[in-house]
Amino acid sequence: GISANVDDKFAGNLIVSLTPENTVSVEEAYGIVTALPDGLTPKFGRFFSGLGYLNEQHQHVWDFIDAPLAYQVFLGGQYTNDGLQLKWIAPTDQFLEFGAEVGNGANFPGSDRNKNGIGDATVYVHTGGDIGTSNSWRAGLSYLQTRAPDREYSQFDAAGNNAQLGFDGSSHLAVADFVWKYAPNGNAQDTNFKMQGEYFFRRERGDLTYDRDGALGLTQTSAYASRQQGWYLQGVYQFMPYWRVGARYDRLDPGSIDYGANATYLAEPFFHPQRSSLMFDWTPSEFSRIRLQLAQSKVRPDVTDNEVFIQYILTMGAHGAHRY
């Protein structure tokens, strides 16, 4: 990560990630206008959207190794925007933030439109404050609208074939988030507790092409509409300096799906994926962390995965303060 003030009007930030396949990707690369008055903060370039609570945070500050199921299903893990963002913090005693974004909409749940112009729009509001000296909270509502021209994916059909599908239509996602933090007398050094949760509701409408590659010889396009939801709730307790324990529960609801004429080949889903996770970590300094995570995942019918993860995080060099 590289960040710096450019001059008295702009600042910049660059986050580059290296993958196990020896490729390089740009997670974030944006400029911020710092010279505007009245709490206005424009941002331009590539950035993690301010949608929800967890999305704007980098993976190394997450309390669990992986993203909640709702983030994986509805946002492809984490939603990145290539475009413009404007945030405004109201001059009130209680924290009150408004935000809006426009971008090219090329990332899931959208897809590349292969043309210039605005492809997605996001709006959100966050509010929060303190309750006494030991408690603080933040809550928010977010809404994302984007288009997905020929978004490709695969799905097992009623006959057990792995059919290739293509969706062409609009995707609308609403997110409600809440975070509560407790630290005795405001001192989080020795002990503290954090509870957070988010609820997702998605509505999609357009055309669905079954057997889009023609491999089954049954290519057909029909109207499509769906309403789906998901949520997670987690709590993390630092019971003594450097040591924390946490638990998280994820659940998805397939909701209702209208396949139109493609209902001949595709059955409406009935399974509710869910996962339970337990983590235990040790943070000897702000630059290192070692974590053990256990999870029981039921994301496929009649299959239970028991998972064990060990993660180490090392931070070298200067690092900015983390978000609330």
XYZ file of C-alpha atoms in Angstrom:
324
model
C 0.000 0.000 0.000
C 1.161 3.524 -0.868
C -0.615 6.672 0.286
C 0.385 10.312 0.495
C -0.789 13.879 0.204
C -0.290 15.064 -3.363
C -0.515 18.765 -2.563
C -2.787 21.058 -0.572
C -5.830 19.987 -2.623
C -5.441 16.246 -3.278
C -4.368 13.006 -1.598
C -3.854 9.608 -3.203
C -3.967 5.947 -2.209
C -2.800 2.782 -4.012
C -3.370 -0.801 -2.783
C -1.884 -3.613 -4.884
C -2.388 -7.313 -4.140
C -0.283 -10.311 -5.190
C -2.029 -13.628 -5.836
C -0.748 -17.209 -5.411
C -0.833 -17.450 -9.235
C 1.899 -14.752 -9.401
C -0.418 -12.122 -10.834
C -0.834 -8.539 -9.687
C -4.177 -6.809 -9.206
C -5.095 -3.291 -8.184
C -7.508 -3.404 -5.244
C -7.754 0.368 -4.887
C -6.219 3.308 -6.730
C -7.942 6.616 -6.088
C -7.556 10.301 -5.437
C -9.345 12.338 -2.771
C -10.149 16.030 -2.963
C -9.157 17.481 0.423
C -9.752 21.188 -0.230
C -13.574 21.316 -0.188
C -15.362 22.843 2.815
C -18.380 21.744 4.875
C -17.456 18.065 5.248
C -17.602 17.239 1.509
C -15.145 14.524 0.412
C -15.054 13.521 -3.281
C -13.137 10.387 -4.305
C -12.328 9.267 -7.855
C -10.737 6.118 -9.287
C -11.040 2.519 -8.077
C -12.224 1.994 -4.507
C -14.170 -0.337 -2.245
C -17.733 0.944 -2.171
C -19.169 2.460 1.014
C -22.067 0.022 0.664
C -22.901 -1.686 3.985
C -20.352 -1.976 6.806
C -17.753 -4.619 5.995
C -17.360 -3.862 2.283
C -15.194 -0.765 2.721
C -12.690 -2.570 4.962
C -9.614 -4.378 3.683
C -9.447 -8.097 4.302
C -6.595 -7.893 6.814
C -8.810 -6.027 9.304
C -11.736 -8.472 9.095
C -12.483 -10.389 12.291
C -12.768 -13.648 10.328
C -10.639 -15.054 7.528
C -13.399 -15.106 4.926
C -16.293 -12.849 3.975
C -19.807 -13.704 5.188
C -21.865 -15.841 2.807
C -24.108 -12.876 1.957
C -21.075 -10.906 0.740
C -19.859 -13.844 -1.329
C -23.243 -14.454 -2.971
C -24.581 -10.931 -3.449
C -21.320 -8.999 -4.011
C -18.858 -11.638 -5.205
C -16.917 -11.250 -1.935
C -16.409 -7.476 -1.947
C -17.792 -4.770 -4.212
C -15.245 -2.585 -5.995
C -16.301 0.497 -7.921
C -14.473 2.260 -10.754
C -15.968 5.726 -10.718
C -16.806 8.647 -8.469
C -17.833 8.875 -4.822
C -19.098 11.824 -2.790
C -19.503 11.719 0.987
C -20.839 14.415 3.279
C -20.704 14.438 7.079
C -23.414 16.626 8.571
C -22.366 19.226 11.190
C -24.414 17.574 13.971
C -23.538 16.241 17.420
C -24.590 12.765 16.318
C -22.549 11.211 13.535
C -24.537 11.476 10.284
C -22.964 10.594 6.930
C -24.510 10.605 3.454
C -22.848 9.050 0.418
C -23.438 8.499 -3.293
C -21.437 6.725 -5.979
C -21.563 6.161 -9.725
C -19.325 3.750 -11.613
C -18.913 1.629 -14.712
C -20.828 -1.279 -13.131
C -18.422 -3.889 -14.510
C -18.085 -5.837 -11.252
C -20.498 -8.441 -9.874
C -23.482 -8.279 -9.447
C -23.113 -6.224 -12.628
C -21.027 -7.186 -15.639
C -18.939 -5.451 -18.289
C -21.204 -3.491 -20.654
C -18.370 -3.042 -23.206
C -19.135 0.665 -23.519
C -18.521 3.931 -21.715
C -20.919 5.609 -19.327
C -22.500 5.041 -15.929
C -23.329 1.412 -15.199
C -24.202 1.480 -11.500
C -25.391 3.852 -8.780
C -25.109 3.511 -4.999
C -26.529 5.623 -2.185
C -26.232 5.160 1.583
C -26.643 6.851 4.926
C -24.836 6.029 8.167
C -25.487 7.340 11.647
C -24.119 6.584 15.093
C -22.871 7.931 18.371
C -21.867 7.206 21.942
C -23.971 5.893 24.802
C -22.183 6.953 27.965
C -18.441 6.395 28.132
C -18.434 2.653 27.467
C -20.713 2.107 24.457
C -20.777 3.287 20.853
C -22.773 2.268 17.803
C -23.275 2.792 14.081
C -26.179 1.852 11.796
C -26.751 2.305 8.088
C -28.903 1.714 5.047
C -27.496 1.236 1.532
C -28.908 0.691 -1.942
C -27.130 -0.481 -5.112
C -28.617 -0.522 -8.603
C -26.692 -1.948 -11.539
C -27.153 -3.740 -14.856
C -25.803 -7.147 -15.805
C -25.624 -7.621 -19.585
C -25.028 -11.316 -20.323
C -23.755 -12.227 -16.856
C -22.535 -15.806 -17.208
C -22.811 -18.565 -14.628
C -23.544 -22.297 -14.377
C -26.251 -24.207 -12.524
C -27.323 -27.833 -12.300
C -30.663 -28.250 -14.039
C -33.531 -30.586 -13.141
C -31.884 -33.432 -15.110
C -28.559 -33.044 -13.291
C -26.747 -31.334 -16.187
C -24.307 -28.514 -15.406
C -26.043 -25.988 -17.669
C -24.465 -22.723 -18.752
C -26.751 -19.735 -18.138
C -26.721 -16.062 -19.108
C -28.631 -13.306 -17.305
C -29.368 -9.958 -18.972
C -31.221 -7.486 -16.786
C -31.127 -5.247 -13.724
C -29.977 -6.031 -10.194
C -31.109 -4.126 -7.089
C -29.542 -4.711 -3.666
C -30.528 -3.174 -0.311
C -28.344 -3.575 2.798
C -29.050 -2.741 6.446
C -26.088 -2.830 8.840
C -25.535 -2.336 12.563
C -22.419 -2.305 14.780
C -22.194 -1.962 18.565
C -18.945 -1.703 20.503
C -18.347 -1.903 24.245
C -15.164 -0.946 26.091
C -15.158 -0.367 29.880
C -14.872 3.403 30.463
C -13.899 3.802 26.802
C -10.598 1.962 27.230
C -10.410 -0.881 24.682
C -6.802 -1.792 25.502
C -7.553 -4.540 28.041
C -11.047 -5.811 27.182
C -13.696 -4.937 24.615
C -16.615 -6.451 22.748
C -17.978 -5.843 19.244
C -21.210 -7.101 17.729
C -22.063 -6.556 14.074
C -24.648 -7.779 11.623
C -25.914 -7.052 8.116
C -29.068 -7.978 6.226
C -29.158 -8.189 2.391
C -32.165 -8.163 0.083
C -31.720 -8.551 -3.684
C -34.213 -8.253 -6.510
C -33.296 -9.075 -10.114
C -35.386 -8.903 -13.270
C -34.615 -9.453 -16.948
C -34.055 -12.312 -19.409
C -32.383 -15.639 -18.674
C -30.825 -17.797 -21.383
C -30.673 -21.506 -20.597
C -27.924 -23.568 -22.255
C -26.296 -20.405 -23.582
C -23.357 -22.301 -25.098
C -25.619 -24.818 -26.861
C -23.857 -27.812 -25.272
C -27.190 -29.464 -24.427
C -28.942 -28.481 -27.652
C -31.724 -26.805 -25.657
C -30.889 -23.081 -25.853
C -33.845 -20.954 -24.783
C -34.336 -17.385 -23.516
C -37.203 -16.440 -21.219
C -38.235 -13.781 -18.707
C -36.652 -14.080 -15.254
C -37.372 -12.524 -11.842
C -36.013 -13.293 -8.367
C -36.139 -12.055 -4.775
C -33.489 -13.367 -2.391
C -32.057 -12.457 0.989
C -29.279 -13.276 3.417
C -27.757 -12.123 6.674
C -25.007 -12.701 9.189
C -24.440 -11.893 12.853
C -21.124 -12.014 14.653
C -19.576 -11.096 17.983
C -15.915 -10.727 18.983
C -14.705 -10.486 22.585
C -11.218 -9.435 23.656
C -11.083 -11.080 27.078
C -7.552 -9.948 27.903
C -4.838 -7.884 26.177
C -3.792 -9.390 22.826
C -6.304 -12.282 22.916
C -9.751 -12.461 21.277
C -12.464 -15.020 20.617
C -15.365 -14.646 18.199
C -18.366 -16.425 16.687
C -20.321 -15.833 13.459
C -23.471 -17.292 11.935
C -24.379 -16.888 8.244
C -27.613 -17.802 6.483
C -29.029 -17.379 2.979
C -32.640 -17.575 1.821
C -33.190 -18.553 -1.855
C -36.494 -16.668 -1.755
C -38.642 -16.887 -4.862
C -37.465 -17.303 -8.456
C -39.621 -17.151 -11.581
C -37.808 -18.879 -14.459
C -40.631 -18.310 -16.952
C -40.508 -20.864 -19.761
C -37.149 -22.108 -18.438
C -38.993 -23.650 -15.484
C -39.171 -26.738 -17.688
C -35.439 -27.222 -17.110
C -34.675 -25.322 -13.873
C -36.268 -26.103 -10.521
C -36.949 -23.354 -7.992
C -34.372 -23.637 -5.165
C -35.442 -24.781 -1.722
C -32.131 -25.132 0.149
C -31.066 -22.547 2.782
C -27.227 -22.395 2.911
C -25.794 -21.700 6.359
C -22.469 -21.657 8.158
C -21.234 -21.409 11.754
C -17.709 -20.148 12.510
C -15.568 -19.843 15.624
C -12.275 -17.944 15.694
C -9.492 -17.421 18.218
C -6.650 -14.969 17.569
C -3.541 -13.502 19.176
C -2.368 -9.987 18.313
C 1.015 -9.324 19.959
C 1.238 -5.908 18.269
C -0.645 -3.744 15.787
C 1.634 -5.172 13.063
C 0.985 -8.907 13.480
C -1.836 -11.351 14.153
C -2.181 -15.147 14.219
C -5.675 -16.642 13.963
C -7.284 -20.079 14.243
C -10.755 -20.464 12.717
C -13.118 -23.433 12.794
C -16.227 -23.576 10.635
C -19.076 -25.913 9.833
C -20.401 -25.062 6.390
C -23.637 -26.339 4.842
C -23.754 -24.576 1.495
C -24.748 -27.619 -0.587
C -27.694 -29.928 0.003
C -26.813 -33.067 1.995
C -23.169 -32.002 2.392
C -21.500 -30.703 5.583
C -17.957 -29.324 5.385
C -15.936 -29.100 8.612
C -13.141 -26.594 8.010
C -9.982 -25.556 9.883
C -8.031 -22.410 8.956
C -4.805 -20.915 10.287
C -4.046 -17.360 9.207
C -1.112 -15.068 9.856
C -1.119 -11.341 9.091
C 2.083 -9.293 8.981
C 2.072 -5.545 8.407
C 5.290 -3.772 7.402
C 5.766 -0.034 7.280
C 3.431 2.846 8.046
C -0.270 2.052 8.139
C -3.275 4.345 8.428
C -5.872 4.083 11.168
C -8.683 1.585 10.599
C -12.308 2.594 10.190
C -14.819 2.357 13.004
